[in-house]
Each structure stands twice: as structure tokens, then as C-alpha cells.
Amino acid sequence: MATNPELADLIRLACVERGWGPSDLARAVGVAESGDPARVHRANARRWITGTRTPDYWWPHVAQVLGLDPEIRGTRTDTLGVQASDPEDDTKRRNALKIAGLTVLDPASVAAVLDRAADEVAEFTRQAEATALGTGTLEHLDFAITGFNEAYSLKPPHVVFDAVMDYRRKVDALLRGPHTHCQERELLACAGWLSELLAWLAHDLGDARVGLAFATDAYTHAEQAGHGELCGWAMDAAASISLYEHRPDKARHAAERGLTQAPTTHPLSVRLHAQSARAAAADGNHDGFTVSFNQAQDAYQLLPPRPPRRFGMPTLPLADYALTSYPASAHIWLGNAEQAQRAAESALAIYRTAPAATRSPSREAIARIDLALSRALLGDPDDALALGHQALDSTRVVDSVRKRAHDLADFLTRRYPRMDAARGLTERLTAQPQLIRGGAP
């Protein structure tokens, strides 16, 4: 028996309007024909809807129950006069018939459709406004994230990590529950900020794998929230972690990825260029370091008179640090002892003058180790050793500080093998395998 896709379109659309399936159509047609619903098999109705078979004998009853014009027989030239000659024309013809299917509904059916639509649109609106977030939930999250960032340099990293992780789980539960579209964007940003902080904390605790995973998670949520600055901060964390894992290629890629999202007039842009510079230096790329560091200096000149703040704290010291401490490490790796010494001394001077809220003892410790390495390169091992012990006296000795301290101890041992005091630094590091105090470079 010939198939008729066009007629099937009309039948299917009319069934959809009524919320009918094949069984409903078969039952209605059987009752219309003889009062016996068993006379029409469900399989037949399914074939009419899919177009694999035309109703033929049953068509008058099908048209009756669906409110269709019984004169529409679905011939190759339909009631709209569209002649199907090629696939494109056939598509147009089907679309036209779908529209025509609306016009042949009887007034009562149209009224029923509109009544249902009125009820549905109210539900659409209710769903758009539905939320599981209580009053002040987002404000509470904002306060909590600000508090965690303030506690970052004041409390042991494992303590802060546990607290932040608990909130990260809570935000994930809120994202899975009902919330408005506007709230979703804010929740995504909250998730991103928490994961960015967890990335640094995992790095502080010596787990690069977890740190990079959280940095990636932070970037993903920030991107979905349309938060370019947060994307940049996430890649800043990824760059530092990769660098300390001796993956300068990954570090530079992360910095460059962050630069595609970070605002160009934000201190973060300076920091990311400087990250790229020290990654190039770690790879032994002198020219790459020079180019990226010049870009960092150029970005610094573009900063507004009052740069934006991060959770209430000024961000300019972060840029100042990146232009001093990062090149100090870079010059050490490139073998430029005098430049490293000047940069490290500038970094320590910045710490002494920076606002208390922006100071990080771990960053200061690393700058002190860079200064120690420069002194060792310049032939002053005693001063280098004293600076190394001062760095380990910091209140925030974390994995990054320990790794740089090991670099210093190894260098002193190789360069000055007869210097017994150099072994004391190694013994101190060995005696304290993990000082859980916190901080990020």
C-alpha cells in the first residue's frame, strides 16, 4: 500500500496537539467507526503516524476524530498546490503542510490548544523563577570566599583546604538543584573561585596532580560563567604548578591561555606575561624570556591609576611582585647572577612596603632563596647559606619553598663541596619532611 509522508505529517501534528499516541488514535478511530475500539489495531495507527501506510478505508474516521478536512487525501499535488519534483521542493511541501495542519483544526480544538498553552506558559514562568537558594545564600558564599582568601596566608593549608572543599561540595549541590539562570552564573563563578583557591592549596601541600585538576575545574566553571578574569587566575595557578613540576612548556601554555581571557588593563595580565617569561627561562630560552618580560613591563604601563581589587585586597602588589621575584628566579636559571640579585632585592623591598593584607611569607621566602642563589653564584656561600636558613625560618614553609630550598642546598653542595655548613641546610630539610604551613609562590 502506498506511503504518504505528507498526510502522516498532518496526522502526527494533530495527535501531538491532543497529546495522543498510537493507542489513543486507534481507540478513537475504532469508536468513531463502530463503537468498538478493538477493531483498529495500535500497529495500524502507528503506521499512519509514521507514514509507512495510509489510512485509506479508515481516513474519514481519522479525519473526524482529529478535526482534519476529509477532502485532504495527500495526493502528489496537495491542497496547497505545491508539486513535489525534487527533495528541496518536497521539504518545502512538508513544511507547508505542517502549517496547513494548524489551519484545519476546528475552533473548539484551537481553543483547547490555547487554554493548555495558557496553563503551560504560567508553568514556564514558575520554573524560570524556581530556586532552592535561600535568601542571602549568594551573599553568604561571597563572604565565605572572601574569608577563605584572607585566611589563605594566615592558617595552615590543610585546615583551609578542608574548609574550602566543604564549601565547594555545597556549591556543587546548589548547581545541581533548582535555581534561576541569573543565579546559575553566580554559582558557576563561586565554584570557580573556590576551585582556584583549592588549586593553590593543593600545590602548597605538594600534590601537583590535584592542584592542576582544580585549576582546570576553575577555568571550566569560569568560562561557563563568562568570567574572563577568573579564567586568567585559574591559568595563573596552573602555570605556577606546572613550573614547579619542571614542565615549562605546560606553564607557558597555561599563561598564554590565561592571557586570552584576562582583561588587558588588569594586574593579572602583567602576572601572566611574567609567568610566561619565567617559563621560557626555565626552558633555557633567553629570547623567549626577554620578549615575554618586555610584554609584562608594557602591560604594567597600561594599568589604570587605581587597579581593581581581588576580594577587597589590592592587586597591584601582585604585579609588582611578578616584575621582581619572577625575573629573579628566571635570571638564576639563565645564569645571570647580578640581574638575579638586583631583582630579588627589589622583591624583598616590595614585601617590606606592601600592605599587610597582601604580604605572603612564602613569596618572601622564595625571593630570599633567589637572593641566596645569586650570592652563591657570585662567590659568597656563607651569605647564601644564611639567607637559606632565614627562608626556612618563615612562618609559611610550603612545598614550593622547600623545593627552592633544596635547589639552593644542592647547588651549595656541588659548588662548595668542602663547606660542611652547606650540609646543615640539607639536614634541616630532611629533618622536616613536610612543614604544613601554607602559601603559594
GROMACS .gro file of C-alpha atoms in nm:
model
  441
    1MET     CA    1   0.000   0.000   0.000
    2ALA     CA    2   0.140   0.344  -0.098
    3THR     CA    3   0.300   0.558   0.168
    4ASN     CA    4   0.215   0.924   0.217
    5PRO     CA    5   0.457   1.130   0.430
    6GLU     CA    6   0.256   1.450   0.385
    7LEU     CA    7  -0.062   1.302   0.522
    8ALA     CA    8   0.139   1.148   0.806
    9ASP     CA    9   0.266   1.496   0.895
   10LEU     CA   10  -0.093   1.618   0.934
   11ILE     CA   11  -0.194   1.316   1.141
   12ARG     CA   12   0.115   1.335   1.361
   13LEU     CA   13   0.075   1.708   1.426
   14ALA     CA   14  -0.291   1.670   1.518
   15CYS     CA   15  -0.204   1.383   1.756
   16VAL     CA   16   0.068   1.590   1.917
   17GLU     CA   17  -0.178   1.874   1.973
   18ARG     CA   18  -0.402   1.633   2.161
   19GLY     CA   19  -0.124   1.453   2.342
   20TRP     CA   20  -0.220   1.125   2.172
   21GLY     CA   21  -0.007   0.824   2.098
   22PRO     CA   22  -0.085   0.537   1.857
   23SER     CA   23  -0.307   0.361   2.112
   24ASP     CA   24  -0.515   0.677   2.169
   25LEU     CA   25  -0.560   0.729   1.796
   26ALA     CA   26  -0.656   0.365   1.736
   27ARG     CA   27  -0.913   0.373   2.016
   28ALA     CA   28  -1.070   0.700   1.895
   29VAL     CA   29  -1.094   0.584   1.532
   30GLY     CA   30  -1.247   0.249   1.632
   31VAL     CA   31  -1.513   0.419   1.842
   32ALA     CA   32  -1.591   0.666   1.561
   33GLU     CA   33  -1.629   0.386   1.310
   34SER     CA   34  -1.831   0.130   1.505
   35GLY     CA   35  -1.810   0.193   1.875
   36ASP     CA   36  -1.569  -0.099   1.907
   37PRO     CA   37  -1.215   0.020   1.983
   38ALA     CA   38  -1.077  -0.328   1.927
   39ARG     CA   39  -1.147  -0.303   1.550
   40VAL     CA   40  -0.841  -0.076   1.495
   41HIS     CA   41  -0.503  -0.219   1.588
   42ARG     CA   42  -0.243   0.002   1.754
   43ALA     CA   43   0.015  -0.103   1.494
   44ASN     CA   44  -0.202   0.038   1.216
   45ALA     CA   45  -0.230   0.373   1.392
   46ARG     CA   46   0.147   0.383   1.433
   47ARG     CA   47   0.190   0.327   1.058
   48TRP     CA   48  -0.049   0.616   0.983
   49ILE     CA   49   0.152   0.848   1.210
   50THR     CA   50   0.489   0.745   1.069
   51GLY     CA   51   0.366   0.749   0.710
   52THR     CA   52   0.452   0.387   0.632
   53ARG     CA   53   0.085   0.325   0.546
   54THR     CA   54  -0.210   0.549   0.458
   55PRO     CA   55  -0.544   0.517   0.644
   56ASP     CA   56  -0.742   0.457   0.319
   57TYR     CA   57  -1.067   0.296   0.443
   58TRP     CA   58  -1.016   0.450   0.785
   59TRP     CA   59  -0.941   0.800   0.657
   60PRO     CA   60  -1.291   0.952   0.708
   61HIS     CA   61  -1.288   0.835   1.070
   62VAL     CA   62  -0.929   0.951   1.123
   63ALA     CA   63  -1.016   1.293   0.983
   64GLN     CA   64  -1.328   1.307   1.203
   65VAL     CA   65  -1.152   1.235   1.534
   66LEU     CA   66  -0.855   1.462   1.454
   67GLY     CA   67  -1.059   1.752   1.321
   68LEU     CA   68  -0.895   1.735   0.977
   69ASP     CA   69  -1.051   1.808   0.639
   70PRO     CA   70  -1.158   1.469   0.496
   71GLU     CA   71  -1.105   1.607   0.144
   72ILE     CA   72  -0.727   1.620   0.202
   73ARG     CA   73  -0.620   1.291   0.054
   74GLY     CA   74  -0.248   1.360   0.039
   75THR     CA   75  -0.212   1.319  -0.339
   76ARG     CA   76   0.115   1.409  -0.502
   77THR     CA   77  -0.028   1.758  -0.563
   78ASP     CA   78  -0.154   1.868  -0.225
   79THR     CA   79  -0.422   2.117  -0.130
   80LEU     CA   80  -0.166   2.398  -0.133
   81GLY     CA   81  -0.083   2.329  -0.495
   82VAL     CA   82   0.284   2.251  -0.429
   83GLN     CA   83   0.413   1.999  -0.682
   84ALA     CA   84   0.690   1.776  -0.536
   85SER     CA   85   0.959   1.746  -0.802
   86ASP     CA   86   1.284   1.727  -0.605
   87PRO     CA   87   1.395   1.684  -0.241
   88GLU     CA   88   1.410   2.059  -0.179
   89ASP     CA   89   1.056   2.110  -0.309
   90ASP     CA   90   0.943   1.810  -0.107
   91THR     CA   91   1.083   1.967   0.210
   92LYS     CA   92   0.904   2.293   0.137
   93ARG     CA   93   0.585   2.099   0.072
   94ARG     CA   94   0.608   1.917   0.403
   95ASN     CA   95   0.668   2.239   0.591
   96ALA     CA   96   0.370   2.398   0.419
   97LEU     CA   97   0.151   2.103   0.509
   98LYS     CA   98   0.258   2.129   0.874
   99ILE     CA   99   0.141   2.486   0.875
  100ALA     CA  100  -0.175   2.390   0.693
  101GLY     CA  101  -0.242   2.131   0.960
  102LEU     CA  102  -0.294   2.412   1.208
  103THR     CA  103  -0.545   2.587   0.986
  104VAL     CA  104  -0.773   2.287   0.952
  105LEU     CA  105  -0.827   2.240   1.325
  106ASP     CA  106  -1.181   2.319   1.427
  107PRO     CA  107  -1.240   2.623   1.653
  108ALA     CA  108  -1.304   2.408   1.959
  109SER     CA  109  -0.968   2.232   1.915
  110VAL     CA  110  -0.789   2.563   1.869
  111ALA     CA  111  -0.948   2.697   2.187
  112ALA     CA  112  -0.835   2.386   2.375
  113VAL     CA  113  -0.481   2.430   2.246
  114LEU     CA  114  -0.476   2.792   2.361
  115ASP     CA  115  -0.615   2.701   2.703
  116ARG     CA  116  -0.341   2.445   2.751
  117ALA     CA  117  -0.082   2.697   2.633
  118ALA     CA  118  -0.203   2.949   2.892
  119ASP     CA  119  -0.151   2.693   3.167
  120GLU     CA  120   0.189   2.591   3.029
  121VAL     CA  121   0.327   2.942   2.997
  122ALA     CA  122   0.248   3.002   3.363
  123GLU     CA  123   0.447   2.688   3.445
  124PHE     CA  124   0.731   2.808   3.221
  125THR     CA  125   0.747   3.129   3.421
  126ARG     CA  126   0.728   2.948   3.754
  127GLN     CA  127   1.014   2.719   3.655
  128ALA     CA  128   1.224   3.019   3.550
  129GLU     CA  129   1.173   3.168   3.896
  130ALA     CA  130   1.205   2.839   4.088
  131THR     CA  131   1.512   2.815   4.310
  132ALA     CA  132   1.638   2.621   4.607
  133LEU     CA  133   1.862   2.908   4.713
  134GLY     CA  134   1.750   3.076   5.029
  135THR     CA  135   1.757   3.448   5.081
  136GLY     CA  136   2.114   3.563   5.121
  137THR     CA  137   2.274   3.236   5.004
  138LEU     CA  138   2.481   3.400   4.731
  139GLU     CA  139   2.580   3.683   4.963
  140HIS     CA  140   2.691   3.427   5.222
  141LEU     CA  141   2.901   3.247   4.961
  142ASP     CA  142   3.065   3.574   4.863
  143PHE     CA  143   3.156   3.647   5.226
  144ALA     CA  144   3.284   3.291   5.271
  145ILE     CA  145   3.508   3.305   4.963
  146THR     CA  146   3.646   3.642   5.074
  147GLY     CA  147   3.718   3.497   5.418
  148PHE     CA  148   3.895   3.193   5.270
  149ASN     CA  149   4.119   3.417   5.060
  150GLU     CA  150   4.208   3.621   5.369
  151ALA     CA  151   4.279   3.304   5.569
  152TYR     CA  152   4.498   3.164   5.292
  153SER     CA  153   4.814   3.335   5.418
  154LEU     CA  154   4.725   3.307   5.787
  155LYS     CA  155   4.628   2.946   5.850
  156PRO     CA  156   4.779   2.605   5.771
  157PRO     CA  157   4.690   2.495   5.417
  158HIS     CA  158   4.541   2.160   5.519
  159VAL     CA  159   4.296   2.339   5.751
  160VAL     CA  160   4.193   2.589   5.484
  161PHE     CA  161   4.176   2.314   5.220
  162ASP     CA  162   3.924   2.113   5.422
  163ALA     CA  163   3.702   2.416   5.481
  164VAL     CA  164   3.714   2.531   5.118
  165MET     CA  165   3.649   2.178   4.991
  166ASP     CA  166   3.339   2.158   5.208
  167TYR     CA  167   3.204   2.476   5.051
  168ARG     CA  168   3.297   2.354   4.702
  169ARG     CA  169   3.076   2.050   4.760
  170LYS     CA  170   2.792   2.273   4.880
  171VAL     CA  171   2.812   2.490   4.569
  172ASP     CA  172   2.810   2.178   4.352
  173ALA     CA  173   2.490   2.063   4.527
  174LEU     CA  174   2.332   2.405   4.465
  175LEU     CA  175   2.425   2.386   4.097
  176ARG     CA  176   2.251   2.050   4.073
  177GLY     CA  177   1.934   2.184   4.235
  178PRO     CA  178   1.673   2.429   4.108
  179HIS     CA  179   1.796   2.787   4.057
  180THR     CA  180   1.736   3.075   3.820
  181HIS     CA  181   1.950   3.144   3.516
  182CYS     CA  182   2.099   3.453   3.682
  183GLN     CA  183   2.180   3.255   3.995
  184GLU     CA  184   2.347   2.984   3.786
  185ARG     CA  185   2.604   3.229   3.653
  186GLU     CA  186   2.687   3.344   4.006
  187LEU     CA  187   2.706   2.987   4.133
  188LEU     CA  188   2.941   2.893   3.848
  189ALA     CA  189   3.167   3.183   3.945
  190CYS     CA  190   3.160   3.078   4.312
  191ALA     CA  191   3.256   2.724   4.212
  192GLY     CA  192   3.540   2.863   4.000
  193TRP     CA  193   3.680   3.086   4.275
  194LEU     CA  194   3.671   2.801   4.526
  195SER     CA  195   3.846   2.563   4.284
  196GLU     CA  196   4.108   2.827   4.203
  197LEU     CA  197   4.190   2.853   4.574
  198LEU     CA  198   4.191   2.474   4.610
  199ALA     CA  199   4.442   2.456   4.324
  200TRP     CA  200   4.688   2.676   4.517
  201LEU     CA  201   4.625   2.489   4.843
  202ALA     CA  202   4.688   2.151   4.681
  203HIS     CA  203   5.007   2.297   4.533
  204ASP     CA  204   5.109   2.417   4.880
  205LEU     CA  205   5.050   2.066   5.015
  206GLY     CA  206   5.272   1.914   4.746
  207ASP     CA  207   5.009   1.750   4.524
  208ALA     CA  208   5.053   1.888   4.174
  209ARG     CA  209   4.805   1.644   4.018
  210VAL     CA  210   4.520   1.762   4.239
  211GLY     CA  211   4.629   2.123   4.203
  212LEU     CA  212   4.619   2.111   3.822
  213ALA     CA  213   4.283   1.932   3.831
  214PHE     CA  214   4.133   2.210   4.040
  215ALA     CA  215   4.291   2.476   3.817
  216THR     CA  216   4.125   2.314   3.516
  217ASP     CA  217   3.794   2.294   3.703
  218ALA     CA  218   3.821   2.661   3.795
  219TYR     CA  219   3.882   2.756   3.432
  220THR     CA  220   3.590   2.543   3.310
  221HIS     CA  221   3.340   2.698   3.551
  222ALA     CA  222   3.477   3.048   3.490
  223GLU     CA  223   3.441   3.004   3.115
  224GLN     CA  224   3.081   2.887   3.154
  225ALA     CA  225   3.012   3.187   3.377
  226GLY     CA  226   3.166   3.423   3.120
  227HIS     CA  227   3.420   3.537   3.380
  228GLY     CA  228   3.741   3.620   3.190
  229GLU     CA  229   3.933   3.743   3.493
  230LEU     CA  230   3.869   3.420   3.683
  231CYS     CA  231   3.982   3.222   3.377
  232GLY     CA  232   4.310   3.412   3.398
  233TRP     CA  233   4.356   3.345   3.768
  234ALA     CA  234   4.293   2.973   3.712
  235MET     CA  235   4.564   2.958   3.444
  236ASP     CA  236   4.798   3.159   3.665
  237ALA     CA  237   4.773   2.880   3.922
  238ALA     CA  238   4.821   2.615   3.652
  239ALA     CA  239   5.132   2.795   3.524
  240SER     CA  240   5.297   2.806   3.867
  241ILE     CA  241   5.216   2.445   3.946
  242SER     CA  242   5.349   2.326   3.609
  243LEU     CA  243   5.666   2.529   3.655
  244TYR     CA  244   5.743   2.366   3.990
  245GLU     CA  245   5.682   2.028   3.828
  246HIS     CA  246   5.957   2.111   3.577
  247ARG     CA  247   5.711   2.142   3.289
  248PRO     CA  248   5.793   2.487   3.149
  249ASP     CA  249   5.616   2.410   2.823
  250LYS     CA  250   5.292   2.342   3.011
  251ALA     CA  251   5.347   2.650   3.226
  252ARG     CA  252   5.389   2.877   2.926
  253HIS     CA  253   5.086   2.728   2.754
  254ALA     CA  254   4.874   2.790   3.066
  255ALA     CA  255   4.994   3.151   3.090
  256GLU     CA  256   4.917   3.217   2.725
  257ARG     CA  257   4.576   3.058   2.761
  258GLY     CA  258   4.503   3.282   3.058
  259LEU     CA  259   4.608   3.589   2.858
  260THR     CA  260   4.336   3.518   2.600
  261GLN     CA  261   4.074   3.571   2.873
  262ALA     CA  262   4.224   3.812   3.127
  263PRO     CA  263   4.149   4.187   3.099
  264THR     CA  264   4.445   4.365   2.939
  265THR     CA  265   4.436   4.651   3.191
  266HIS     CA  266   4.439   4.425   3.497
  267PRO     CA  267   4.748   4.341   3.709
  268LEU     CA  268   4.670   3.978   3.628
  269SER     CA  269   4.780   4.046   3.270
  270VAL     CA  270   5.121   4.160   3.399
  271ARG     CA  271   5.147   3.848   3.612
  272LEU     CA  272   5.061   3.612   3.324
  273HIS     CA  273   5.317   3.770   3.092
  274ALA     CA  274   5.574   3.737   3.371
  275GLN     CA  275   5.472   3.372   3.420
  276SER     CA  276   5.535   3.313   3.053
  277ALA     CA  277   5.874   3.485   3.086
  278ARG     CA  278   6.000   3.270   3.373
  279ALA     CA  279   5.865   2.957   3.200
  280ALA     CA  280   6.078   3.048   2.897
  281ALA     CA  281   6.377   3.098   3.125
  282ALA     CA  282   6.320   2.760   3.292
  283ASP     CA  283   6.334   2.613   2.942
  284GLY     CA  284   6.664   2.791   2.873
  285ASN     CA  285   6.501   3.022   2.619
  286HIS     CA  286   6.677   3.359   2.663
  287ASP     CA  287   6.495   3.531   2.376
  288GLY     CA  288   6.157   3.399   2.490
  289PHE     CA  289   6.221   3.533   2.838
  290THR     CA  290   6.316   3.877   2.706
  291VAL     CA  291   6.012   3.905   2.480
  292SER     CA  292   5.762   3.796   2.746
  293PHE     CA  293   5.919   4.005   3.020
  294ASN     CA  294   5.909   4.314   2.797
  295GLN     CA  295   5.540   4.240   2.738
  296ALA     CA  296   5.488   4.222   3.114
  297GLN     CA  297   5.652   4.562   3.157
  298ASP     CA  298   5.441   4.707   2.875
  299ALA     CA  299   5.126   4.565   3.036
  300TYR     CA  300   5.224   4.731   3.363
  301GLN     CA  301   5.227   5.069   3.191
  302LEU     CA  302   4.866   5.014   3.080
  303LEU     CA  303   4.733   4.970   3.434
  304PRO     CA  304   4.480   5.233   3.548
  305PRO     CA  305   4.564   5.471   3.836
  306ARG     CA  306   4.351   5.259   4.069
  307PRO     CA  307   4.373   4.892   3.961
  308PRO     CA  308   4.083   4.662   4.058
  309ARG     CA  309   4.089   4.469   4.384
  310ARG     CA  310   4.054   4.097   4.445
  311PHE     CA  311   3.821   4.012   4.733
  312GLY     CA  312   3.880   4.353   4.881
  313MET     CA  313   4.259   4.328   4.859
  314PRO     CA  314   4.473   4.539   4.622
  315THR     CA  315   4.611   4.352   4.322
  316LEU     CA  316   4.890   4.594   4.226
  317PRO     CA  317   5.145   4.430   4.465
  318LEU     CA  318   5.088   4.104   4.276
  319ALA     CA  319   5.202   4.278   3.957
  320ASP     CA  320   5.497   4.440   4.136
  321TYR     CA  321   5.597   4.101   4.272
  322ALA     CA  322   5.571   3.940   3.929
  323LEU     CA  323   5.806   4.202   3.783
  324THR     CA  324   6.070   4.141   4.051
  325SER     CA  325   6.053   3.794   4.206
  326TYR     CA  326   5.968   3.611   3.882
  327PRO     CA  327   6.265   3.757   3.691
  328ALA     CA  328   6.485   3.686   3.993
  329SER     CA  329   6.412   3.314   3.954
  330ALA     CA  330   6.441   3.345   3.576
  331HIS     CA  331   6.786   3.504   3.591
  332ILE     CA  332   6.903   3.231   3.828
  333TRP     CA  333   6.801   2.967   3.573
  334LEU     CA  334   6.964   3.164   3.292
  335GLY     CA  335   7.285   3.208   3.493
  336ASN     CA  336   7.260   3.588   3.523
  337ALA     CA  337   7.372   3.627   3.885
  338GLU     CA  338   7.390   4.007   3.906
  339GLN     CA  339   7.047   4.059   3.746
  340ALA     CA  340   6.904   3.793   3.977
  341GLN     CA  341   7.049   3.967   4.281
  342ARG     CA  342   6.900   4.305   4.185
  343ALA     CA  343   6.559   4.153   4.110
  344ALA     CA  344   6.550   3.955   4.437
  345GLU     CA  345   6.649   4.261   4.641
  346SER     CA  346   6.371   4.459   4.471
  347ALA     CA  347   6.121   4.183   4.550
  348LEU     CA  348   6.216   4.186   4.919
  349ALA     CA  349   6.185   4.566   4.925
  350ILE     CA  350   5.832   4.538   4.785
  351TYR     CA  351   5.735   4.299   5.066
  352ARG     CA  352   5.859   4.543   5.327
  353THR     CA  353   5.642   4.825   5.187
  354ALA     CA  354   5.335   4.630   5.072
  355PRO     CA  355   5.006   4.646   5.269
  356ALA     CA  356   4.991   4.379   5.537
  357ALA     CA  357   4.687   4.213   5.374
  358THR     CA  358   4.884   4.145   5.055
  359ARG     CA  359   5.200   4.007   5.211
  360SER     CA  360   5.281   3.641   5.169
  361PRO     CA  361   5.564   3.499   5.379
  362SER     CA  362   5.607   3.213   5.132
  363ARG     CA  363   5.667   3.454   4.844
  364GLU     CA  364   5.916   3.641   5.059
  365ALA     CA  365   6.093   3.314   5.144
  366ILE     CA  366   6.130   3.227   4.775
  367ALA     CA  367   6.268   3.572   4.695
  368ARG     CA  368   6.518   3.524   4.978
  369ILE     CA  369   6.626   3.189   4.831
  370ASP     CA  370   6.671   3.352   4.489
  371LEU     CA  371   6.889   3.613   4.654
  372ALA     CA  372   7.084   3.334   4.825
  373LEU     CA  373   7.140   3.158   4.492
  374SER     CA  374   7.261   3.478   4.331
  375ARG     CA  375   7.507   3.532   4.617
  376ALA     CA  376   7.630   3.175   4.582
  377LEU     CA  377   7.682   3.229   4.208
  378LEU     CA  378   7.876   3.548   4.287
  379GLY     CA  379   8.110   3.362   4.525
  380ASP     CA  380   7.958   3.433   4.868
  381PRO     CA  381   7.844   3.092   5.001
  382ASP     CA  382   7.831   3.198   5.366
  383ASP     CA  383   7.582   3.475   5.293
  384ALA     CA  384   7.387   3.235   5.069
  385LEU     CA  385   7.366   2.979   5.347
  386ALA     CA  386   7.247   3.238   5.600
  387LEU     CA  387   6.976   3.357   5.360
  388GLY     CA  388   6.866   2.996   5.303
  389HIS     CA  389   6.817   2.939   5.675
  390GLN     CA  390   6.628   3.270   5.701
  391ALA     CA  391   6.392   3.146   5.429
  392LEU     CA  392   6.323   2.826   5.623
  393ASP     CA  393   6.251   3.033   5.934
  394SER     CA  394   5.944   3.168   5.754
  395THR     CA  395   5.606   3.108   5.914
  396ARG     CA  396   5.483   2.965   5.583
  397VAL     CA  397   5.714   2.698   5.453
  398VAL     CA  398   5.526   2.506   5.187
  399ASP     CA  399   5.615   2.268   4.908
  400SER     CA  400   5.728   2.541   4.667
  401VAL     CA  401   5.958   2.693   4.931
  402ARG     CA  402   6.101   2.352   5.016
  403LYS     CA  403   6.173   2.274   4.651
  404ARG     CA  404   6.361   2.600   4.602
  405ALA     CA  405   6.548   2.543   4.929
  406HIS     CA  406   6.654   2.201   4.800
  407ASP     CA  407   6.782   2.372   4.483
  408LEU     CA  408   6.993   2.601   4.699
  409ALA     CA  409   7.126   2.318   4.917
  410ASP     CA  410   7.215   2.105   4.612
  411PHE     CA  411   7.393   2.397   4.445
  412LEU     CA  412   7.597   2.480   4.754
  413THR     CA  413   7.695   2.116   4.797
  414ARG     CA  414   7.812   2.089   4.436
  415ARG     CA  415   7.985   2.426   4.411
  416TYR     CA  416   8.141   2.420   4.760
  417PRO     CA  417   8.193   2.052   4.848
  418ARG     CA  418   8.429   2.136   5.136
  419MET     CA  419   8.172   2.362   5.301
  420ASP     CA  420   8.043   2.144   5.585
  421ALA     CA  421   7.785   2.403   5.685
  422ALA     CA  422   7.607   2.357   5.350
  423ARG     CA  423   7.509   2.006   5.456
  424GLY     CA  424   7.329   2.157   5.753
  425LEU     CA  425   7.068   2.305   5.519
  426THR     CA  426   7.005   1.965   5.363
  427GLU     CA  427   6.981   1.802   5.705
  428ARG     CA  428   6.730   2.064   5.815
  429LEU     CA  429   6.513   1.993   5.513
  430THR     CA  430   6.539   1.619   5.571
  431ALA     CA  431   6.451   1.652   5.940
  432GLN     CA  432   6.133   1.842   5.848
  433PRO     CA  433   5.992   1.646   5.551
  434GLN     CA  434   5.669   1.846   5.538
  435LEU     CA  435   5.606   2.175   5.713
  436ILE     CA  436   5.231   2.225   5.669
  437ARG     CA  437   5.204   2.598   5.699
  438GLY     CA  438   5.072   2.733   5.369
  439GLY     CA  439   5.134   2.990   5.096
  440ALA     CA  440   5.188   2.995   4.720
  441PRO     CA  441   5.466   3.148   4.511
   0.00000   0.00000   0.00000
